[in-house]
XYZ file of C-alpha atoms in Angstrom:
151
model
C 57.699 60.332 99.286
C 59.996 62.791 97.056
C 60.081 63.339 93.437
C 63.837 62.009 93.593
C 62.025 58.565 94.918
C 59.530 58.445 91.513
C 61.359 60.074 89.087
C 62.817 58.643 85.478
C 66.477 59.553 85.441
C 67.639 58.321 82.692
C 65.495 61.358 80.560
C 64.859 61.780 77.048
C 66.204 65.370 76.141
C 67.517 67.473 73.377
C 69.749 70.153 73.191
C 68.460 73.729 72.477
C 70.909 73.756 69.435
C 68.672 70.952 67.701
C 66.181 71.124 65.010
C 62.940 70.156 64.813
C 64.034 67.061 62.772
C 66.204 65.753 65.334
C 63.134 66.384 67.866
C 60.817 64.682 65.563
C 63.429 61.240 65.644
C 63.723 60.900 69.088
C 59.728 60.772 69.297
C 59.728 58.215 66.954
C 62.909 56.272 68.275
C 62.145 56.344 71.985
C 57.652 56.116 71.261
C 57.636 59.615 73.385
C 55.743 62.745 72.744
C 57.847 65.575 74.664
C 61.032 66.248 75.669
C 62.630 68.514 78.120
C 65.440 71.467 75.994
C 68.753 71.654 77.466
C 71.543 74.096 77.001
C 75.047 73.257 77.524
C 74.650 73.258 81.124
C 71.952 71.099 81.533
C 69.538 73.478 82.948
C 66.191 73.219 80.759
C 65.514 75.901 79.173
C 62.047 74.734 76.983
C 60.243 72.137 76.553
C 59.114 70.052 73.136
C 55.926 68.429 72.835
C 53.988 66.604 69.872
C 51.299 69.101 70.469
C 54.022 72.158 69.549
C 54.339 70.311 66.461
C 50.874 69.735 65.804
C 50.106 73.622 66.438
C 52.501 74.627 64.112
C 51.667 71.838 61.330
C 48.007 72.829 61.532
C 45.143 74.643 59.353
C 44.515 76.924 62.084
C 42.060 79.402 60.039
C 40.283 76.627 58.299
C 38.858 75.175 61.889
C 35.332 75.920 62.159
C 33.728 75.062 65.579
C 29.922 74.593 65.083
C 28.563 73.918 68.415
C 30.431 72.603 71.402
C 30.568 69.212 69.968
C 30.988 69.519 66.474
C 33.691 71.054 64.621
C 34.291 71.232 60.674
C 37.310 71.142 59.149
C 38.001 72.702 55.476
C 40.125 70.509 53.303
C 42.857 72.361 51.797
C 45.590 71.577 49.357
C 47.659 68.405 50.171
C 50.572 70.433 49.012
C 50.000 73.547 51.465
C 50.220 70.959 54.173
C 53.501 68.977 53.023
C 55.540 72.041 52.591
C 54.746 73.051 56.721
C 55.484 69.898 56.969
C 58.943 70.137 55.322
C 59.693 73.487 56.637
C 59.513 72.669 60.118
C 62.182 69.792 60.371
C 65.118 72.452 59.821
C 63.698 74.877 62.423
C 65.592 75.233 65.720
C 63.699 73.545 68.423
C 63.530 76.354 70.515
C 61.252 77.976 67.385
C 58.453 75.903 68.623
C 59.169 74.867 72.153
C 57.458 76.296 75.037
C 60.031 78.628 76.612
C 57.706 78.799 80.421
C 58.426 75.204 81.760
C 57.167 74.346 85.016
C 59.580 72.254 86.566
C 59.721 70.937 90.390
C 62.927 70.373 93.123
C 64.407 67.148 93.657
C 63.037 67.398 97.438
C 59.481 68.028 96.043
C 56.814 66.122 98.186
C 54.412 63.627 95.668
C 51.415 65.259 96.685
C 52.996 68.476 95.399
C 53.995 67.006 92.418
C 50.819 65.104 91.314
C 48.631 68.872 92.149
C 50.983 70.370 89.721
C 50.433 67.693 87.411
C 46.807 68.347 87.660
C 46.287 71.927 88.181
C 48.495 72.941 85.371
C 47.361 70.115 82.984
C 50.785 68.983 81.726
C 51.680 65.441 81.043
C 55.342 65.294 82.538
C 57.173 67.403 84.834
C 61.201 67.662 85.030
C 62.628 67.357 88.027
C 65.999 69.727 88.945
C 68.107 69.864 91.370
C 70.778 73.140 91.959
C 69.153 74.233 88.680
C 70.312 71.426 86.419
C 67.395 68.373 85.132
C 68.380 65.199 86.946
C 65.095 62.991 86.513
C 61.056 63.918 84.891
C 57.763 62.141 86.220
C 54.561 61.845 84.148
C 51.291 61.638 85.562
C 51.316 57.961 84.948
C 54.478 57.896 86.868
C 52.497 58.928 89.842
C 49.829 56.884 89.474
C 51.414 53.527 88.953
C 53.568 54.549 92.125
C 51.051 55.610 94.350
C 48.226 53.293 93.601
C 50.845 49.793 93.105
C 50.645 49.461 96.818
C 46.715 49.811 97.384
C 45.192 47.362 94.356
């Protein structure tokens, strides 16, 4: 089996001329968490995930990791945090988007995809063929595909 066999095609995606805010809407729309960035020719250029957002949102300095299970975090002003929050809806999305995507051929054997999956711990791959996104698979994508059959 081929990623063209498994893959969504009808994918969520936003154009690298969007903002953050835009980003942030079709996550709450569509109930996803990451998004593949076009440019005008449909080749993906970065991708968008909630944990971007997250990352950039965040007290970074004020995380204090105790041990290996226990981390502390300082409580800052409510304020501080509201006006990231603010700031980062007008950014462009390609601001915060990772700009190294892995992606994978149309022709792409399953087992091929699903060790990329893994290795490279990402939750959702796009799929491309002749250098444009046609389709994306998730890990769960795999799974419900390649276990259906068996249970």
């Amino acid at each position: 089996m081929q990623a063209v066999d498994m893959m969504i095609k009808n994918v969520y995606k936003v154009s690298e001329k969007d903002s953050v805010r835009s980003v942030i809407e079709k996550f709450i729309d569509y109930r996803i968490s990451g998004v593949p960035v076009i440019n005008d020719r449909n080749e993906v250029v970065a991708y968008v995930s909630d944990g971007d957002i997250m990352r950039y949102i965040g007290r970074h300095k004020d995380i204090i990791v105790d041990s290996l299970y226990t981390v502390n975090v300082i409580k800052g002003d409510d304020e501080e945090f509201e006006n990231r929050v603010k700031k980062i809806l007008d950014l462009s999305v390609l601001q915060i988007a990772k700009k190294k995507v892995i992606t994978a051929p149309w022709d792409e054997e399953i087992e091929n995809v699903a060790a990329t999956l893994g290795k490279k711990q990402i939750k959702k791959l796009p799929i491309e063929r002749d250098g444009k996104l046609i389709g994306i698979i998730s890990r769960g994508d795999v799974i419900r595909h390649t276990f259906k059959t068996i249970l």
